[in-house]
Amino acid sequence: MIVEVKHLTKKFPVGKAYFTALKDLNLSFAEAEFTGLVGPSGSGKTTLLNIIGSLDVPSEGEVIVLGKSVGRLSPPEAALLRKQELGFIFQNYNLLPVYTVFENVEFPLLLLDMPARERKKRVLESLSWLGLSDKVNSRPAQLSGGECQRVAIARAMVKRPRLVLADEPTANLDSVNSHNILQAMLKLNQELKTSFIFATHDEKVIGYLKRIIQLEDGRVAEDRLV
Amino acid sequence: MKLFKTALKSLLGNGLKTWLTVFVLSVSFVLIIFMQGLLEGWSRQAVIDAVAWEIAGGQYWSEAYDPYDPFSLDSCARDIPDQLMPAAESGLLEAVLISQGTIYPQGRMQGVILKGIDPEQQIVKLPTRLLAGEGPEIPVIIGAHMAKQAHLKENDLVTLRWRDANGTFEAADLRIAGIFVTTVPTIDNGQIWLALDKLQSMMLRENQASILIASPDYEAQQLEGWLFKDVEELSSNTIAMVKAKSMGMAIFYLIFLLLALLAIFDTQTLAIFRRQREIGTLVALGMTRKQVQWLFTLEGSLNALLAIALGCLYGIPLFIYLSTNGLSFPIDVSEFGLPVSDVMYPYYSLKLIVGTIVFILLSTALVSYLPARQIARMNPTEAIRGKMH
């Protein structure tokens, strides 16, 4: 298993009380899955994604990502896990605005101290996969929403992570761009055996998923293979 | 290096705002070095001039001599000690008798300090040869500032009244044998120089002196009743006065620096809130919050590096020009009360330049670090969504 979620509960302080976003959740994700966490706003999709991504920690229970319990990782250990094994795709792309497309995609490899020649090869390869070879020197402000999200996917994939976490990746895209993006991710999942976990309530995404986990009020309402 | 490149790219990505901050910072950087160089040059010139005109290789002071106590000036003179006589006769020491008197230029009354010195002396730069000569009037030399104050010109006659060692009032006419131009006010303002033997006889103080000026070749010895003051001690007051005068100037460039630092602080504080999504993304990509904090601190500090580079572009030619050609003072600085020459040559030492660079770097790093501490407290999941307030 690439991810194991055991009796996970996550509470957030709201004033003097607590809001429970995830309640005693038990899940596991195998390698090369193309899974979606679906459900309405507030169902706990993003919270679960953040904990799997070691950006947040469980209040109770345990989440084991690639053999590491995220709740027990120190900040540098959690950063190392994200740096080496995880890729993130965000709803708002979150590209670094002053960087070119090439530099945005190159950034995770810089953090890995990869040699310059290898970096360049990997970046150009990733951009080629996603049909962005002609946008190498463009800045995010010069790109369309679909192109920005493809850059974000290239950035997430360039280091060949074992797991990619995508939070509402198509929320800001039109139908054509959404399908293009999803096809690109599916291709990467099939060719590189990278696991994808989506948090989404977009029907277009759901159509591509191989496993759907329905969350409702912080609990798993349904977990089915498509 | 990785952090450096990232920080530099983000900083340059801010465009005009960065360059405006960098420009203001570079001006304060150049201004600090310019002003400090000017002060250093002034100090050096003041000491060099004071040594040439007054201090020479040091001075013996009669134990009772206090240049700031006019009441003791007339009685502070002592017999020149026998041990010093050979040095005095060979020109290694020059005796100076100091006393007081009153002159009456154009019917006005003005108190003066009388200083007697050997006309043949060669230790200090004073044109004392003009003091030699016989005549009904006593030949004296005065400084240009004193001449201006008393409205005296060369060959003018002026009446002097003094009180001798017995307390008897005497009077004689003085002839202005020469007017010298010096930057050292302590040998000019309110002072009249005349031949030592003449003043000794006028004051009934044969073979007495208040101070003895030593040649640089003279080796000082301990003597009872006389204190030897070396160059460092005698010039310390001048340096202290120059520094005190320059404190007012320092306020201007410190205000300028403060404005630049405030701009950096403001930019940093705004950037941390405006760029929280970027901060969250950097954390998601594998940086720790501490690393992002240092990245932002470095980014702010790079303002200083760019400012230093920019400052060097226009500062170095300016400093080379000024230290070669000097800086003219179009105003009359004779009233300044301190040694100031017409043309000042700033002195830019390596210590000054390196010190200023380190000061600017440290203060910029500090104002960059303070707002960046906020990053360590950020929740990355909220930062990614830009939801922090």
Coordinates of C-alpha atoms in Angstrom, one line a residue:
Chain A
M1 CA 0.0 0.0 0.0
I2 CA 1.2 3.4 -0.8
V3 CA -1.1 5.2 1.7
E4 CA -2.8 3.7 4.8
V5 CA -5.3 5.8 6.8
K6 CA -6.1 4.2 10.2
H7 CA -8.9 5.6 12.5
L8 CA -8.1 9.1 11.3
T9 CA -9.9 12.0 13.0
K10 CA -9.1 15.6 12.4
K11 CA -10.5 18.4 14.5
F12 CA -10.1 22.2 14.0
P13 CA -10.5 24.7 16.8
V14 CA -13.5 27.0 16.1
G15 CA -13.6 29.6 18.9
K16 CA -13.7 27.6 22.1
A17 CA -15.1 24.5 20.5
Y18 CA -13.8 22.1 17.8
F19 CA -15.1 21.3 14.4
T20 CA -14.5 17.6 13.4
A21 CA -13.6 17.5 9.7
L22 CA -12.7 13.8 9.5
K23 CA -14.2 11.1 11.8
D24 CA -12.5 7.8 12.3
L25 CA -11.6 7.3 8.7
N26 CA -10.0 4.0 7.5
L27 CA -8.7 3.8 3.9
S28 CA -5.9 2.4 2.0
F29 CA -4.5 3.3 -1.5
A30 CA -2.5 1.0 -3.7
E31 CA 0.3 1.9 -6.1
A32 CA -0.7 3.4 -9.5
E33 CA -4.3 4.1 -8.4
F34 CA -6.3 6.9 -10.0
T35 CA -8.6 7.7 -7.1
G36 CA -10.9 10.5 -6.3
L37 CA -12.2 11.8 -3.0
V38 CA -15.5 13.2 -3.9
G39 CA -18.2 14.9 -1.9
P40 CA -19.7 18.3 -1.3
S41 CA -17.8 21.2 0.2
G42 CA -16.9 20.6 3.9
S43 CA -16.9 16.8 3.5
G44 CA -13.3 16.6 4.4
K45 CA -11.7 16.0 1.0
T46 CA -9.1 18.7 1.1
T47 CA -8.3 18.0 4.8
L48 CA -7.6 14.3 4.0
L49 CA -5.5 15.3 1.0
N50 CA -3.5 17.8 3.2
I51 CA -2.8 15.1 5.8
I52 CA -1.7 12.6 3.2
G53 CA 0.5 15.3 1.8
S54 CA 2.1 15.8 5.2
L55 CA 1.0 19.5 5.2
D56 CA -1.2 18.8 8.2
V57 CA -1.2 16.2 11.0
P58 CA -4.0 13.9 12.3
S59 CA -5.7 14.8 15.6
E60 CA -6.2 11.1 16.3
G61 CA -5.3 8.0 14.4
E62 CA -2.5 7.5 11.9
V63 CA -1.8 8.1 8.3
I64 CA 1.1 6.2 6.8
V65 CA 2.5 7.5 3.5
L66 CA 5.1 5.4 1.8
G67 CA 5.9 3.7 5.1
K68 CA 6.1 6.9 7.1
S69 CA 3.6 8.0 9.7
V70 CA 3.0 11.7 8.9
G71 CA 1.9 12.6 12.4
R72 CA 5.3 11.6 13.7
L73 CA 7.5 13.3 11.1
S74 CA 9.5 16.3 12.2
P75 CA 9.1 19.4 9.9
P76 CA 12.3 18.6 8.0
E77 CA 11.3 15.0 7.6
A78 CA 7.9 15.9 6.3
A79 CA 9.5 18.4 3.9
L80 CA 11.8 15.6 2.7
L81 CA 8.9 13.3 2.1
R82 CA 7.1 16.0 0.0
K83 CA 10.2 16.9 -1.8
Q84 CA 11.2 13.4 -2.8
E85 CA 7.9 11.4 -3.1
L86 CA 4.9 13.7 -3.5
G87 CA 3.6 16.0 -6.1
F88 CA 0.9 18.6 -5.6
I89 CA -1.6 20.1 -8.1
F90 CA -3.8 23.0 -6.9
Q91 CA -7.0 24.5 -8.0
N92 CA -5.4 27.9 -8.5
Y93 CA -2.2 26.4 -10.1
N94 CA 0.0 28.1 -7.6
L95 CA 2.8 28.8 -10.1
L96 CA 5.6 31.1 -9.0
P97 CA 4.7 34.3 -10.9
V98 CA 8.2 35.7 -11.5
Y99 CA 9.5 32.4 -12.9
T100 CA 9.2 31.2 -16.5
V101 CA 7.5 28.0 -17.3
F102 CA 10.8 26.2 -17.5
E103 CA 11.9 27.6 -14.1
N104 CA 8.6 26.7 -12.4
V105 CA 8.9 23.1 -13.6
E106 CA 12.6 23.1 -12.7
F107 CA 12.1 24.3 -9.2
P108 CA 11.4 20.8 -7.5
L109 CA 14.5 19.5 -9.2
L110 CA 16.6 22.4 -7.8
L111 CA 15.3 21.4 -4.3
L112 CA 16.5 17.9 -5.0
D113 CA 20.0 19.2 -6.0
M114 CA 19.8 17.5 -9.3
P115 CA 22.7 18.3 -11.7
A116 CA 21.9 21.0 -14.3
R117 CA 22.1 18.8 -17.3
E118 CA 19.7 16.2 -15.9
R119 CA 17.4 19.0 -14.7
K120 CA 17.1 20.5 -18.2
K121 CA 16.5 17.1 -19.8
R122 CA 13.8 16.2 -17.3
V123 CA 12.1 19.6 -17.5
L124 CA 12.0 19.6 -21.3
E125 CA 10.7 16.0 -21.3
S126 CA 7.9 16.9 -18.9
L127 CA 6.9 20.0 -20.9
S128 CA 6.9 17.9 -24.0
W129 CA 4.6 15.3 -22.4
L130 CA 2.1 18.1 -21.6
G131 CA 2.4 19.9 -25.0
L132 CA 4.2 22.9 -23.6
S133 CA 7.4 22.8 -25.5
D134 CA 6.6 26.2 -27.1
K135 CA 5.9 27.9 -23.8
V136 CA 9.3 27.2 -22.1
N137 CA 10.2 30.9 -21.7
S138 CA 6.7 32.2 -21.0
R139 CA 5.7 33.5 -17.6
P140 CA 2.5 32.3 -15.9
A141 CA 0.8 35.6 -16.6
Q142 CA 1.2 35.0 -20.3
L143 CA -0.6 31.6 -20.2
S144 CA -4.2 30.5 -20.3
G145 CA -5.8 28.7 -17.3
G146 CA -5.4 25.3 -19.1
E147 CA -1.8 26.0 -19.9
C148 CA -1.1 27.1 -16.3
Q149 CA -2.6 23.9 -15.0
R150 CA -0.6 21.8 -17.4
V151 CA 2.6 23.6 -16.1
A152 CA 1.5 22.7 -12.6
I153 CA 1.1 19.1 -13.6
A154 CA 4.5 19.2 -15.3
R155 CA 5.9 20.6 -12.0
A156 CA 4.2 17.9 -10.0
M157 CA 5.4 15.1 -12.3
V158 CA 8.9 16.3 -13.2
K159 CA 10.6 14.6 -10.2
R160 CA 8.7 11.4 -10.9
P161 CA 6.8 11.2 -7.6
R162 CA 5.2 8.1 -6.4
L163 CA 2.0 9.9 -5.4
V164 CA 0.4 13.0 -6.8
L165 CA -2.3 14.9 -4.8
A166 CA -4.6 17.0 -6.9
D167 CA -7.0 19.4 -5.1
E168 CA -9.8 20.4 -7.5
P169 CA -7.4 20.5 -10.5
T170 CA -10.2 21.4 -13.0
A171 CA -12.2 23.8 -10.9
N172 CA -11.0 26.9 -12.9
L173 CA -10.9 25.2 -16.3
D174 CA -13.4 25.0 -19.1
S175 CA -14.6 21.6 -20.4
V176 CA -12.1 21.2 -23.2
N177 CA -9.1 22.1 -21.0
S178 CA -10.4 19.9 -18.2
H179 CA -10.5 16.9 -20.5
N180 CA -7.1 17.6 -21.9
I181 CA -5.6 17.9 -18.4
L182 CA -7.3 14.7 -17.2
Q183 CA -6.1 12.8 -20.2
A184 CA -2.6 14.0 -19.6
M185 CA -2.8 12.8 -16.0
L186 CA -4.3 9.5 -16.9
K187 CA -1.5 9.0 -19.4
L188 CA 1.1 9.7 -16.8
N189 CA -0.6 7.3 -14.4
Q190 CA -0.5 4.6 -16.9
E191 CA 3.0 5.2 -18.3
L192 CA 4.8 6.1 -15.1
K193 CA 2.6 4.1 -12.6
T194 CA 2.2 7.2 -10.5
S195 CA -0.6 7.1 -8.0
F196 CA -3.1 10.0 -8.2
I197 CA -5.5 11.0 -5.5
F198 CA -8.0 13.8 -6.4
A199 CA -10.2 15.9 -4.2
T200 CA -13.0 16.9 -6.5
H201 CA -16.7 17.3 -7.0
D202 CA -16.3 17.9 -10.7
E203 CA -18.3 15.4 -12.8
K204 CA -15.8 15.6 -15.6
V205 CA -13.1 14.4 -13.2
I206 CA -15.3 11.7 -11.8
G207 CA -15.7 10.3 -15.3
Y208 CA -12.0 9.5 -15.4
L209 CA -11.5 8.0 -12.0
K210 CA -10.9 4.3 -11.4
R211 CA -11.9 4.4 -7.8
I212 CA -14.3 6.8 -6.2
I213 CA -14.4 7.4 -2.4
Q214 CA -17.5 9.4 -1.5
L215 CA -17.0 11.4 1.7
E216 CA -19.9 12.9 3.7
D217 CA -19.4 14.9 6.9
G218 CA -15.9 13.5 7.4
R219 CA -16.9 9.9 6.9
V220 CA -16.6 7.4 4.0
A221 CA -20.1 7.1 2.6
E222 CA -19.0 4.9 -0.3
D223 CA -15.8 3.4 -1.7
R224 CA -16.2 1.8 -5.1
L225 CA -14.1 0.8 -8.1
V226 CA -15.2 1.9 -11.5
Chain B
M1 CA 23.4 29.1 -3.8
K2 CA 20.0 27.5 -4.6
L3 CA 18.3 29.8 -2.1
F4 CA 20.3 32.8 -3.3
K5 CA 19.3 32.3 -7.0
T6 CA 15.6 31.8 -6.0
A7 CA 15.7 34.9 -3.8
L8 CA 17.4 37.0 -6.4
K9 CA 14.9 35.9 -9.1
S10 CA 11.9 36.8 -6.9
L11 CA 13.4 40.1 -5.9
L12 CA 14.2 41.1 -9.5
G13 CA 10.7 39.9 -10.5
N14 CA 9.3 42.8 -8.4
G15 CA 10.6 45.1 -11.1
L16 CA 10.5 48.9 -10.5
K17 CA 9.6 48.6 -6.8
T18 CA 12.8 46.7 -6.1
W19 CA 14.9 49.1 -8.1
L20 CA 13.5 52.2 -6.3
T21 CA 14.3 50.6 -2.9
V22 CA 17.7 49.6 -4.2
F23 CA 18.3 53.1 -5.4
V24 CA 17.4 54.8 -2.1
L25 CA 19.5 52.3 -0.2
S26 CA 22.4 52.8 -2.5
V27 CA 22.2 56.6 -2.1
S28 CA 22.3 56.2 1.7
F29 CA 25.2 53.7 1.3
V30 CA 27.2 56.2 -0.8
L31 CA 26.2 59.1 1.4
I32 CA 27.4 57.3 4.6
I33 CA 30.8 56.5 3.0
F34 CA 31.0 60.0 1.5
M35 CA 30.3 61.7 4.9
Q36 CA 32.4 59.4 6.9
G37 CA 35.2 59.8 4.3
L38 CA 34.9 63.5 4.6
L39 CA 35.0 63.3 8.4
E40 CA 38.0 61.0 8.2
G41 CA 39.7 63.3 5.7
W42 CA 38.9 66.3 7.9
S43 CA 40.3 64.5 11.0
R44 CA 43.5 63.6 9.2
Q45 CA 44.0 67.0 7.8
A46 CA 43.3 68.6 11.2
V47 CA 45.9 66.4 12.9
I48 CA 48.5 66.8 10.1
D49 CA 48.0 70.6 10.2
A50 CA 48.1 70.7 14.0
V51 CA 51.3 68.7 14.0
A52 CA 52.9 70.9 11.4
W53 CA 51.8 74.2 13.0
E54 CA 51.6 73.6 16.7
I55 CA 52.2 70.1 18.1
A56 CA 55.3 68.9 16.2
G57 CA 56.7 65.9 18.1
G58 CA 54.9 66.6 21.3
Q59 CA 55.1 69.2 24.1
Y60 CA 56.3 69.6 27.6
W61 CA 53.7 71.5 29.6
S62 CA 54.5 73.3 32.8
E63 CA 52.6 71.5 35.5
A64 CA 50.6 74.7 36.1
Y65 CA 49.8 75.3 32.5
D66 CA 46.1 75.0 31.6
P67 CA 45.2 76.4 28.2
Y68 CA 41.5 76.7 29.3
D69 CA 42.2 78.7 32.4
P70 CA 43.0 82.3 31.6
F71 CA 43.7 83.1 35.3
S72 CA 46.6 80.8 35.5
L73 CA 48.2 81.7 32.2
D74 CA 50.4 84.5 33.6
S75 CA 51.7 82.5 36.5
C76 CA 52.2 79.1 34.9
A77 CA 55.6 79.7 33.4
R78 CA 58.6 77.9 35.0
D79 CA 62.3 78.0 34.6
I80 CA 63.4 75.8 31.7
P81 CA 65.0 72.8 33.5
D82 CA 68.7 72.3 33.2
Q83 CA 68.2 68.8 31.8
L84 CA 66.4 70.3 28.8
M85 CA 68.8 73.0 28.1
P86 CA 71.1 71.0 25.7
A87 CA 68.0 69.9 23.7
A88 CA 66.7 73.5 23.7
E89 CA 70.1 74.8 22.5
S90 CA 70.4 72.2 19.8
G91 CA 66.9 73.0 18.4
L92 CA 65.3 69.8 19.5
L93 CA 63.1 71.7 21.9
E94 CA 61.6 75.1 21.4
A95 CA 60.5 77.1 24.5
V96 CA 57.2 79.0 24.3
L97 CA 56.2 81.5 26.9
I98 CA 52.5 82.2 27.2
S99 CA 51.0 85.2 28.8
Q100 CA 48.1 87.7 28.4
G101 CA 47.7 91.2 27.3
T102 CA 45.3 93.7 25.8
I103 CA 45.6 95.4 22.4
Y104 CA 43.9 98.6 21.3
P105 CA 43.3 98.3 17.5
Q106 CA 41.4 101.4 16.2
G107 CA 40.6 102.5 19.7
R108 CA 38.9 99.3 20.6
M109 CA 40.1 97.0 23.4
Q110 CA 40.8 93.3 22.8
G111 CA 42.2 90.7 25.1
V112 CA 45.0 88.6 23.5
I113 CA 47.2 85.7 24.3
L114 CA 50.9 86.5 23.9
K115 CA 53.2 83.7 22.8
G116 CA 56.9 84.1 22.8
I117 CA 58.9 81.8 20.5
D118 CA 62.5 81.7 19.2
P119 CA 62.5 83.4 15.8
E120 CA 65.1 80.9 14.6
Q121 CA 63.0 77.9 15.4
Q122 CA 62.4 75.3 12.7
I123 CA 60.2 72.9 14.5
V124 CA 56.8 74.3 13.7
K125 CA 55.6 76.0 10.5
L126 CA 55.1 79.4 11.9
P127 CA 56.9 82.1 10.0
T128 CA 58.9 83.2 13.1
R129 CA 61.8 84.6 11.2
L130 CA 59.7 87.7 10.8
L131 CA 60.0 88.2 14.6
A132 CA 63.7 89.0 14.3
G133 CA 64.7 92.6 13.9
E134 CA 65.2 95.7 15.9
G135 CA 63.2 98.9 16.0
P136 CA 61.2 101.1 18.2
E137 CA 58.1 98.8 17.8
I138 CA 58.0 95.1 18.7
P139 CA 57.7 92.9 15.6
V140 CA 54.9 90.4 15.9
I141 CA 53.1 87.9 13.7
I142 CA 49.4 87.1 13.8
G143 CA 47.1 84.7 12.0
A144 CA 44.7 85.7 9.2
H145 CA 41.7 85.1 11.3
M146 CA 43.0 87.3 14.1
A147 CA 44.0 90.0 11.6
K148 CA 40.4 90.0 10.2
Q149 CA 38.9 90.1 13.7
A150 CA 41.2 93.0 14.9
H151 CA 41.1 94.8 11.5
L152 CA 44.9 94.7 11.3
K153 CA 47.1 94.6 8.2
E154 CA 50.8 94.0 7.7
N155 CA 53.0 96.9 9.1
D156 CA 50.0 98.3 11.2
L157 CA 50.9 99.5 14.6
V158 CA 48.9 98.5 17.6
T159 CA 49.4 99.3 21.3
L160 CA 49.8 96.4 23.7
R161 CA 49.3 96.7 27.4
W162 CA 50.4 93.8 29.7
R163 CA 51.2 93.1 33.3
D164 CA 54.6 91.7 34.2
A165 CA 55.5 89.1 36.8
N166 CA 55.5 91.7 39.5
G167 CA 52.0 92.9 38.6
T168 CA 53.1 96.1 37.0
F169 CA 51.3 97.3 34.0
E170 CA 53.4 98.2 31.0
A171 CA 52.7 99.2 27.4
A172 CA 54.4 99.2 24.0
D173 CA 53.7 99.5 20.3
L174 CA 53.6 96.3 18.2
R175 CA 54.2 96.2 14.5
I176 CA 52.5 93.5 12.5
A177 CA 55.5 92.0 10.8
G178 CA 53.5 89.3 9.1
I179 CA 50.2 87.6 8.8
F180 CA 50.2 83.9 8.3
V181 CA 47.4 81.7 6.9
T182 CA 46.7 78.5 8.9
T183 CA 43.9 76.0 9.3
V184 CA 44.8 75.6 13.0
P185 CA 42.7 78.0 15.0
T186 CA 44.5 77.4 18.3
I187 CA 47.5 79.3 17.1
D188 CA 45.5 82.0 15.3
N189 CA 42.4 83.1 17.2
G190 CA 43.1 85.9 19.6
Q191 CA 46.9 85.2 19.6
I192 CA 50.0 87.3 19.0
W193 CA 53.4 85.7 18.4
L194 CA 56.5 87.6 19.3
A195 CA 60.2 86.8 20.0
L196 CA 60.7 84.7 23.1
D197 CA 63.5 86.8 24.6
K198 CA 61.4 89.9 24.0
L199 CA 58.4 88.5 25.8
Q200 CA 60.6 87.1 28.6
S201 CA 62.0 90.5 29.2
M202 CA 58.6 92.2 29.0
M203 CA 57.2 89.8 31.5
L204 CA 60.3 89.7 33.7
R205 CA 60.4 86.0 33.2
E206 CA 64.0 85.4 32.0
N207 CA 64.7 81.8 31.0
Q208 CA 61.2 80.8 31.7
A209 CA 58.7 79.0 29.5
S210 CA 55.1 77.7 29.7
I211 CA 55.5 74.9 27.2
L212 CA 58.3 73.4 25.2
I213 CA 57.6 72.1 21.7
A214 CA 59.6 69.0 20.9
S215 CA 61.0 68.1 17.5
P216 CA 59.8 64.7 16.1
D217 CA 63.4 63.5 16.7
Y218 CA 63.4 64.3 20.4
E219 CA 63.1 61.4 22.9
A220 CA 60.9 62.5 25.8
Q221 CA 62.0 62.0 29.4
Q222 CA 60.2 62.3 32.7
L223 CA 60.8 65.6 34.5
E224 CA 59.6 67.0 37.8
G225 CA 57.2 69.9 37.3
W226 CA 56.8 69.3 33.6
L227 CA 54.4 66.9 31.8
F228 CA 55.2 65.5 28.4
K229 CA 52.2 65.2 26.1
D230 CA 52.6 63.2 22.9
V231 CA 51.0 63.8 19.5
E232 CA 48.2 61.4 20.2
E233 CA 47.2 63.1 23.4
L234 CA 47.5 66.6 22.0
S235 CA 45.5 65.8 18.9
S236 CA 42.8 63.9 20.7
N237 CA 40.8 67.1 21.4
T238 CA 40.9 68.1 17.8
I239 CA 39.7 64.7 16.6
A240 CA 37.0 64.7 19.3
M241 CA 35.8 68.2 18.3
V242 CA 35.7 67.2 14.6
K243 CA 33.6 64.1 15.5
A244 CA 31.3 66.2 17.7
K245 CA 30.8 68.7 14.8
S246 CA 30.1 65.8 12.4
M247 CA 27.4 64.3 14.6
G248 CA 24.9 66.7 13.2
M249 CA 25.7 65.6 9.6
A250 CA 25.3 61.9 10.7
I251 CA 21.6 62.6 11.5
F252 CA 20.9 63.3 7.8
Y253 CA 22.2 60.2 6.4
L254 CA 20.8 58.1 9.2
I255 CA 17.4 59.4 8.4
F256 CA 18.0 58.5 4.8
L257 CA 19.1 55.0 5.7
L258 CA 16.1 54.7 8.0
L259 CA 13.7 55.5 5.1
A260 CA 15.3 52.9 2.9
L261 CA 15.1 50.3 5.7
L262 CA 11.5 51.2 6.3
A263 CA 10.8 50.7 2.6
I264 CA 12.3 47.2 2.8
F265 CA 10.5 46.4 6.1
D266 CA 7.2 47.6 4.5
T267 CA 7.9 45.6 1.3
Q268 CA 8.7 42.5 3.3
T269 CA 5.6 42.7 5.5
L270 CA 3.3 43.2 2.5
A271 CA 5.1 40.5 0.5
I272 CA 4.5 37.9 3.2
F273 CA 0.8 38.6 3.1
R274 CA 0.5 39.1 -0.6
R275 CA 2.6 36.0 -1.4
Q276 CA 1.2 33.6 1.1
R277 CA 0.0 31.3 -1.7
E278 CA 3.6 31.2 -3.0
I279 CA 4.9 30.5 0.6
G280 CA 2.4 27.6 0.9
T281 CA 3.4 26.3 -2.5
L282 CA 7.1 26.4 -1.6
V283 CA 6.3 24.4 1.5
A284 CA 4.3 21.9 -0.5
L285 CA 7.2 21.5 -3.0
G286 CA 9.4 20.4 -0.2
M287 CA 10.8 23.4 1.7
T288 CA 10.5 23.7 5.4
R289 CA 8.8 26.9 6.8
K290 CA 12.2 27.8 8.2
Q291 CA 13.8 27.6 4.8
V292 CA 11.1 29.8 3.3
Q293 CA 11.6 32.2 6.2
W294 CA 15.3 32.4 5.3
L295 CA 14.5 32.7 1.6
F296 CA 12.4 35.8 2.3
T297 CA 15.1 37.2 4.7
L298 CA 17.7 36.6 2.0
E299 CA 15.4 38.2 -0.6
G300 CA 15.1 41.4 1.5
S301 CA 18.8 41.3 2.3
L302 CA 19.6 41.1 -1.4
N303 CA 18.3 44.7 -1.7
A304 CA 21.5 45.7 0.2
L305 CA 23.7 43.7 -2.2
L306 CA 22.1 45.2 -5.2
A307 CA 22.3 48.7 -3.5
I308 CA 26.0 48.1 -2.9
A309 CA 26.6 47.1 -6.5
L310 CA 24.6 50.1 -7.8
G311 CA 26.3 52.4 -5.3
C312 CA 29.7 51.2 -6.5
L313 CA 28.8 52.1 -10.0
Y314 CA 28.4 55.8 -9.3
G315 CA 30.1 56.0 -5.9
I316 CA 33.6 54.7 -6.8
P317 CA 34.2 57.3 -9.6
L318 CA 32.8 60.0 -7.3
F319 CA 35.0 58.9 -4.4
I320 CA 38.1 58.7 -6.6
Y321 CA 37.4 62.2 -8.0
L322 CA 36.9 63.7 -4.6
S323 CA 39.9 62.1 -2.9
T324 CA 42.1 63.3 -5.9
N325 CA 40.7 66.8 -6.4
G326 CA 39.3 67.5 -3.0
L327 CA 36.1 69.3 -2.1
S328 CA 36.2 73.1 -2.0
F329 CA 34.3 75.0 0.6
P330 CA 32.9 78.2 -1.0
I331 CA 31.9 79.5 2.4
D332 CA 34.2 81.2 5.0
V333 CA 35.0 78.4 7.5
S334 CA 37.4 80.5 9.6
E335 CA 34.6 81.0 12.2
F336 CA 34.2 77.2 12.5
G337 CA 36.6 77.0 15.5
L338 CA 38.2 73.9 14.1
P339 CA 40.9 73.3 11.6
V340 CA 39.2 73.4 8.2
S341 CA 41.1 73.9 5.0
D342 CA 39.6 75.6 1.9
V343 CA 39.9 72.3 0.1
M344 CA 39.0 69.1 2.0
Y345 CA 40.3 65.8 0.8
P346 CA 38.1 63.0 1.9
Y347 CA 39.8 59.8 3.0
Y348 CA 38.1 56.5 2.1
S349 CA 39.7 53.7 4.1
L350 CA 39.1 50.0 3.5
K351 CA 37.9 49.8 7.1
L352 CA 35.3 52.5 6.4
I353 CA 34.0 50.9 3.2
V354 CA 33.9 47.4 4.6
G355 CA 32.4 48.6 7.8
T356 CA 29.6 50.5 6.0
I357 CA 28.9 47.5 3.8
V358 CA 28.6 45.2 6.8
F359 CA 26.5 47.8 8.6
I360 CA 24.1 48.1 5.7
L361 CA 24.0 44.4 5.1
L362 CA 23.2 43.7 8.8
S363 CA 20.6 46.3 9.2
T364 CA 18.9 45.2 5.9
A365 CA 19.0 41.6 7.0
L366 CA 17.5 42.6 10.4
V367 CA 14.5 44.5 8.8
S368 CA 14.1 41.6 6.4
Y369 CA 14.1 39.0 9.1
L370 CA 11.7 40.6 11.4
P371 CA 8.6 40.4 9.2
A372 CA 9.8 37.0 7.8
R373 CA 9.4 35.4 11.2
Q374 CA 5.7 35.4 10.5
I375 CA 6.2 32.6 8.0
A376 CA 7.3 30.2 10.7
R377 CA 3.9 30.6 12.3
M378 CA 1.9 30.1 9.1
N379 CA -0.3 27.2 8.5
P380 CA 0.8 25.9 5.0
T381 CA -2.7 24.5 4.1
E382 CA -4.2 27.9 4.6
A383 CA -1.3 29.7 3.0
I384 CA -1.7 27.5 -0.2
R385 CA -5.2 28.7 -0.5
G386 CA -4.3 32.3 0.3
K387 CA -6.8 32.3 3.1
M388 CA -4.7 33.8 5.9
H389 CA -5.6 37.2 7.3

